[in-house]
Amino acid sequence: MRPSGRDLSAMRQISIEVGVTKYAEGSCLIKCGETHVLCTASVDEKVPPFLRNTGLGWVTAEYGMLPRATHTRMRREAKNGQSGRTQEIQRLIGRSLRAGVDRVALGERQIVVDCDVIQADGGTRCASVTGGWVALRLAVNSLMKAGDVISDPITDHVAAVSCGIYAGQSVLDLDYLEDSDAGTDANFVMTGQGGLIEVQGSAEGATFSRAQLDQLIDLAEAGVKELVSAQKVAVGA
Amino acid sequence: MRPSGRDLSAMRQISIEVGVTKYAEGSCLIKCGETHVLCTASVDEKVPPFLRNTGLGWVTAEYGMLPRATHTRMRREAKNGQSGRTQEIQRLIGRSLRAGVDRVALGERQIVVDCDVIQADGGTRCASVTGGWVALRLAVNSLMKAGDVISDPITDHVAAVSCGIYAGQSVLDLDYLEDSDAGTDANFVMTGQGGLIEVQGSAEGATFSRAQLDQLIDLAEAGVKELVSAQKVAVGA
Amino acid sequence: MRPSGRDLSAMRQISIEVGVTKYAEGSCLIKCGETHVLCTASVDEKVPPFLRNTGLGWVTAEYGMLPRATHTRMRREAKNGQSGRTQEIQRLIGRSLRAGVDRVALGERQIVVDCDVIQADGGTRCASVTGGWVALRLAVNSLMKAGDVISDPITDHVAAVSCGIYAGQSVLDLDYLEDSDAGTDANFVMTGQGGLIEVQGSAEGATFSRAQLDQLIDLAEAGVKELVSAQKVAVGA
Amino acid sequence: MRPSGRDLSAMRQISIEVGVTKYAEGSCLIKCGETHVLCTASVDEKVPPFLRNTGLGWVTAEYGMLPRATHTRMRREAKNGQSGRTQEIQRLIGRSLRAGVDRVALGERQIVVDCDVIQADGGTRCASVTGGWVALRLAVNSLMKAGDVISDPITDHVAAVSCGIYAGQSVLDLDYLEDSDAGTDANFVMTGQGGLIEVQGSAEGATFSRAQLDQLIDLAEAGVKELVSAQKVAVGA
Amino acid sequence: MRPSGRDLSAMRQISIEVGVTKYAEGSCLIKCGETHVLCTASVDEKVPPFLRNTGLGWVTAEYGMLPRATHTRMRREAKNGQSGRTQEIQRLIGRSLRAGVDRVALGERQIVVDCDVIQADGGTRCASVTGGWVALRLAVNSLMKAGDVISDPITDHVAAVSCGIYAGQSVLDLDYLEDSDAGTDANFVMTGQGGLIEVQGSAEGATFSRAQLDQLIDLAEAGVKELVSAQKVAVGA
Amino acid sequence: MRPSGRDLSAMRQISIEVGVTKYAEGSCLIKCGETHVLCTASVDEKVPPFLRNTGLGWVTAEYGMLPRATHTRMRREAKNGQSGRTQEIQRLIGRSLRAGVDRVALGERQIVVDCDVIQADGGTRCASVTGGWVALRLAVNSLMKAGDVISDPITDHVAAVSCGIYAGQSVLDLDYLEDSDAGTDANFVMTGQGGLIEVQGSAEGATFSRAQLDQLIDLAEAGVKELVSAQKVAVGA
C-alpha cells in the first residue's frame, strides 16, 4: 500500500558510518534509505557572547542541502541566503541536541554540528538529528579522551523520526513520495529513555484527531528505538 | 502558584476588537491579557507564481513585532532582516489559516494576513493565529458581500493556544513570566470542531512524557473552545 | 474647496493618548485625523560608539509603517530592507528631536524614539515628530523622577506640520488626497517658541515663489501652536 | 571672518568642463572651489515599469562618492550598500532635475544622471544638481540633434546652492570647514527664472528665524544667478 | 623533501567514483589524495536570459565548501554570502568547462555543474575542474542517449592541476601543507590534446622567472595526462 | 590589422598625472589610451585584525567603475553589491602590489589603494595595477618624509599589461574592441627587474599553445618596461 512497499510500521534501512572526514572532532554519514546526511561536530573553545564567563557550554547546529540533493536542482543558499525552512530546521536540530547535554559538564565551549544533506528522500531533519547526535557523541568522546572534559556531558541518546497519515493510515518513517502525499506529517524527537523532546505535527489537508496522534507516537517510539540501537553500534557503546 | 495567580486551567482575558483600521478588508486588535496583536487581512487579486492559472487561492501570513513591544527594545527587523524565529512563526500562521480554507472556493486570489505585535507578554504566535483568523473571516465576508466569492471558502474556525509544564504542573495559556520558566512549552492549533492542525511541543529542560502531553492537549481543547467563542462574538456569527 | 472640506487654515482633529504601551519609558498614540502613529521612547544606557566617554547623550529615531497602514498593502520592510524614503524620514525625526534637547544635561545615554504608522492618511512624518516629542518628554520625565537626570534636558517643545499649495491656494495640514494633488508640499518643524528647526519645501509640478513660501510659513506657525497646545495637555504640562 | 576668507556673499570659483567622458550622451566635470563632481547623463530607451505605455519620460539620478574624496577615507558603498544620506541626496537631485523637464516632450524614455564626487569640500549635493543639469541638457541636445526628440523638453535651468548661518551671519556657498561649524545649513534649488524648486533648511544648533531664512534666500538667489550664467557658458547657450 | 614525501613530479593518488547521487544527470566523487569533491551536473532546459532564442547552450559552475571541510571550521557561506575567493573559483571552473564544449551542438539548454568540497587538502579548484568535467560528460551522455542531443558537444577532455615552487624547487600537485609554504602557486587547465585553457601563476613571496614558469608547465602537462587517463577510466571511454 | 591600427607590439599612449586629489597621501590619474583610472593610496594606521601586534604592514586594493565608464551604462555596484568580476580584480591588484612591498619595513599600518575607472576601453585591471603602484609609491614617500617609515618598504616597481591572440597573432595591450574579439586574453604583472608576479591567461575560444604563451610573455616584458619608465617619470625617480 505504501509507495515504498514497506509495512506501515517499517523503517527504512539505517546505516551510520563514522569518521568520514579527516578534520572534524566527530563525524558520520547517516543513510536512512535514500536520504544521506553528512554530519560533523566541531569543537570551538569560544562560546557565543551571551554565554561568556558563565561556565556554561553550548551546542548549536547548522543545516544545508547541496543544490542537487533533490529531484530538481535547487538554488544554492550561499547565493540567496538561508530560507525560512532551513532556519527552522537548524533551530530544531540545535534545540533537540541541547536537550541531551549537561551544559555545566560540557564547560564553557561550543560544539557546532553541521548537517549537510548529500541526497534527500524525505526525513532530512530527522536524519540530521539522529546523525548529529552521533557526531556530537564522538566529539565529546575526543574531549574526554584529551582530558578537557571530565564528567560526561551527554545525558542520553537523542534521535528523531517522522510519521504521518498516508491514505488514511498511520505510517512510520515517510520517504519523499509518501511525505508529498501525506495528510498529516509529524516529527518526533525522543531520548533513549523514551522521553519526548519535540513533537511537531502538521495537518496538510484534513485535520487529525487525538487518536491518530497517539498512533503516530506509538510508531515513533518504536522507530526511535531502532535508531538508538543503530547509534549505539555506530559509536561502539 | 502561577506568577499570574491564575488557576492552572485559566485563560487570560480575551478581547477582540474588529474594524480597527480603515483600509484593510478585514482587521482586528486581539488582546490576550497583555499580549496585543494587530491583525489585518489584505485581498490581492494576484496569486504567487506557482499558483497562476490553477484556479486555486492562497492565504499567507507575515508576522512582526514593534521594536518596543518587549521589556527591552529589540532591533528593528526592517534594518536587520527577519530572524529565523520570525520566519518560523509566520510560516506557522499561514499554514494554520490555510487549514481552514477551501482554496477552490476562494478562487484564484491571495489573502495576506499581517500580524503585528504591539505589546508582547507571551503567546504572540497563538494570538496571531486566533486574531488572524478573525481578520481573514472579515475579509472573506467582504468578498462574498461584493459577490466576488460565491461559496464560503472558510471551512471552520482556527484558533491557537499555548500550554506548558510550569513547576511540574500542566498549565494553560502561558504569559511571558511563566513561559520563560516553563519546562515544556507547547502550541496547539485547532479547528472549531476540535480537529488538530498543529501540535508543537518542545522540552526546554527535562523531557516530557506522553501522559503530560495528554494533559496539555486537554487544556488546549478547553482553551481553544473559549477562543472560538470569542471569535464568534467578534465576527457576529 | 479642499477634498477634506476643511478651511484653508484648518488643522485636522488632533488626539494624543499617552501611556499606550506597558514597557516603554514614554509612549503615545497620536492621531492627526486618520493618520495614526504609535510613538515609543526607549532609554538605553549605552550610547553609539562615536559618543563613548564624551558625557554627551543622544536621541535617535526609527520610523516604520505597518504593511496595511495604506490604501493598498505595501511590502514589509523587514523582508526588503528600509526604503530611501523611510531612511530620509527617520533621519529627519531624529534631527528634529535633538534640536530640542540639551545633550549635556541628558548625560551619556541614548533615547531611541520609534514611530510606527498604524494608519496613514498624509503627514505621517509630521505626526511622528509631534508624537515622538511627547514620548521623549515622558521618557525624560521618568529619568528625572528616578533621579538619573537632574537638570531637564528638554529645552522646548518640538512639533511639525505640513502645508502645501493645493489648487493654487496655500493650505494647512494636508491629508493624503490633498497631498497627492498638491503643487508644492512643505514640512515645517518648529519649537514651542516658534523657532525654525527644519524647512523642507518641494515643488511637485510648478515652482513656488517666495510669497507663497511666506504664506506656507504663516500657516505652519499657526498649526504648530495648536500642536504644542495638544502636547501640553497630553504630558500634563 | 569666514575660514575661506570670502565675503559673506561670495561664491567659490565655478568651473564647468563639458564632454569629459567619451561614452555618455552628456557629461561635465563641475568644480565649485575644491568640490569636484563628475556628472554624466545616460539615455535609456526603457522607462521604469510604472511608466510603461504612458508616453511619459523619466529623469532619475544616482549619487556616489569615491572613497577618498574626503579628508579621511570612507568605506566604499559598493561593499556596504548606500547610506541613508546617499539615498536622500540622490532622491533630491532627481526630483530637482525633473522639475525642469516636460516629461511629455521627453517621450517615453529615461535619462539617468550619475553624479560622482571626485573630491569633496562641502556642497556636493548642490554641485551635483547644477552639474547634473548641464549633463542632462547636453544629453537632450543629442536626442534633439538625432531627431529622437522634437520639442525641447527642458523648460528651464535648474541649479542649487547652499547657504548657512556661520558665526551668527548669513553666508553663501559654504565649504566644508564652514559647513561643519554652521548653526544652520540650507540648500536651495531654483530655476533660471528664480522659481523655488526645493528649500531645505536645518538648524544644527540654535533654531533660525524667519528673518534669517529670508536672508538666506536672498543670498541663494544671487548665487543661483551666477551658477546659471556658468551653465549657459558651459552648454554654449 | 616535500612534506608529503612525494617525488617532485609525483601526483597524489586519484580516484573518481561516478554515479554517486541518485538524481543528478551526471555525478562523481573525485579524490585527489585527501581532497574530496562531490561534482554533479544538472541539465536545465532553460538558458540564462542573454542566450534566449540564440540556439546556443551554456555551461556554468558553482563551488562551495562544507564548513568543516577544512582544518578549522569556516563560516557557512549560506549565512554570509559567497566570498570573493568562492566567486573567483566558480568563474574559473565554468570558463574552463565551456572551453571544451561546442555550444551549438549542445543546443539551447544549460548544464549547471556543482562542485562541493567535502574535504579540503589543497587543489580544490583543480579537482573541481577535473571532476566537474566527468559529471558534465556523463550528463551529456544521458542527453545523447535520450536523443535530446545528436552530435557530441564535448570537444575534448578538460582537466586541471596545480604546481608550485616549494623550497626553491618546482613541484607537481601541491597539497595544503605545501601550498601554504610555496613561493609560487600556479594552476593550469588543459585539454586532453594538451592545449592551454587557463594559466594562473601567482608569486606569494619572491617573484618567479620564465624558466621556472616553463618547469611548472612541464610538470602540469604530465599531471594533466594522468588526470585525463583517470577521467577516461571513470567515464568508460 | 588591429582595429586600433597599432603595430602588433605597440602600446597605447601612457600618461600618468600625479597629485590629482587634495586629500589622499598618494594619487594619480593614469591614462592608457582611452582607459582612465583614478588611483588613490590612503594610509591607515590600523591594520586588519589578523595582523594586529605582528609588526607587519598590509597593502590592499579596492576597484570600482563609475556606472557610465562603459559604452552602455552599468548598474551601480553601491546598489547591487560588488560583482564577482570586481572582487576578482581587486584581489589581483592587492596581491600584485604586496609583491613589491617589504611588509616589515612598512611597519604595522595599512595602505588602501582605490582604483576607480572613470572611462574604460580595455585593460582596466592592468592600468589599475600600474597606476596603483604610483599612488602607493607617493604615499610611502610621504610616510618616509614624515619620518614614520625609515627604511623604504617598496622593493621594486610593479606594473601590468594585457596581451592576447587577435586574429591568430600575438598582440600587446588590447583595447576593448580587440579584447572582445581576442581568442586568448592574458594579463601579466611584473616587477621592474622583470620578475613575474602574476600570469593569467585564458582561452576564450580556441586553446593556446606554449609557443603562443611565450610570444605573449615577450610582448609583455617589452610593455612593462615602457610602463615602468612612465612610472619613473611620474614619481620623479
Short mmCIF file of C-alpha atoms in Angstrom, two decimals, chain E residues 82-85 87-88 91 95 99 191 195-203 205 207-210 213-214 217-218 221, chain F residues 82-85 87-88 91 95 99 191 195-203 205 207-210 213-214 217-218 221:
data_model
loop_
_atom_site.label_atom_id
_atom_site.label_comp_id
_atom_site.label_asym_id
_atom_site.label_seq_id
_atom_site.Cartn_x
_atom_site.Cartn_y
_atom_site.Cartn_z
CA GLN E 82 29.82 33.82 -1.15
CA SER E 83 33.32 35.14 -0.60
CA GLY E 84 35.36 36.72 -3.37
CA ARG E 85 37.51 33.59 -3.42
CA GLN E 87 33.20 33.51 -6.80
CA GLU E 88 36.61 33.60 -8.44
CA ARG E 91 34.01 31.55 -12.54
CA ARG E 95 35.07 29.13 -18.06
CA ALA E 99 36.32 25.71 -23.36
CA THR E 191 42.59 19.86 -22.78
CA GLY E 195 46.07 22.85 -25.37
CA LEU E 196 46.21 25.50 -22.68
CA ILE E 197 42.87 26.82 -21.40
CA GLU E 198 43.94 28.69 -18.30
CA VAL E 199 47.30 29.58 -16.81
CA GLN E 200 47.19 31.27 -13.44
CA GLY E 201 50.51 31.76 -11.70
CA SER E 202 50.96 33.89 -8.60
CA ALA E 203 54.11 34.79 -6.71
CA GLY E 205 56.87 35.79 -1.85
CA THR E 207 58.82 36.57 -8.00
CA PHE E 208 59.32 33.74 -10.45
CA SER E 209 61.25 33.60 -13.69
CA ARG E 210 60.27 32.49 -17.16
CA LEU E 213 57.25 29.00 -15.37
CA ASP E 214 58.47 26.60 -18.07
CA ILE E 217 54.17 23.86 -17.35
CA ASP E 218 56.28 20.73 -17.97
CA GLU E 221 51.45 18.64 -18.79
CA GLN F 82 30.24 44.07 -5.89
CA SER F 83 30.18 41.57 -8.73
CA GLY F 84 32.40 38.52 -8.79
CA ARG F 85 34.46 40.18 -11.53
CA GLN F 87 36.14 41.18 -6.39
CA GLU F 88 38.46 39.10 -8.54
CA ARG F 91 42.11 40.79 -5.13
CA ARG F 95 48.17 40.74 -4.32
CA ALA F 99 54.56 41.54 -4.06
CA THR F 191 58.46 43.90 -11.36
CA GLY F 195 60.34 39.06 -12.33
CA LEU F 196 56.89 37.55 -12.82
CA ILE F 197 54.28 38.28 -10.16
CA GLU F 198 51.12 37.14 -11.89
CA VAL F 199 50.41 35.34 -15.12
CA GLN F 200 46.75 34.94 -16.03
CA GLY F 201 46.00 33.57 -19.45
CA SER F 202 42.56 32.47 -20.57
CA ALA F 203 41.46 30.88 -23.81
CA GLY F 205 37.67 30.27 -28.00
CA THR F 207 43.10 26.90 -26.72
CA PHE F 208 46.58 28.36 -26.89
CA SER F 209 49.94 26.68 -27.17
CA ARG F 210 53.15 27.02 -25.15
CA LEU F 213 52.29 31.83 -24.37
CA ASP F 214 55.99 32.53 -24.94
CA ILE F 217 55.37 36.97 -22.40
CA ASP F 218 57.89 38.51 -24.84
CA GLU F 221 58.14 42.18 -20.99
#
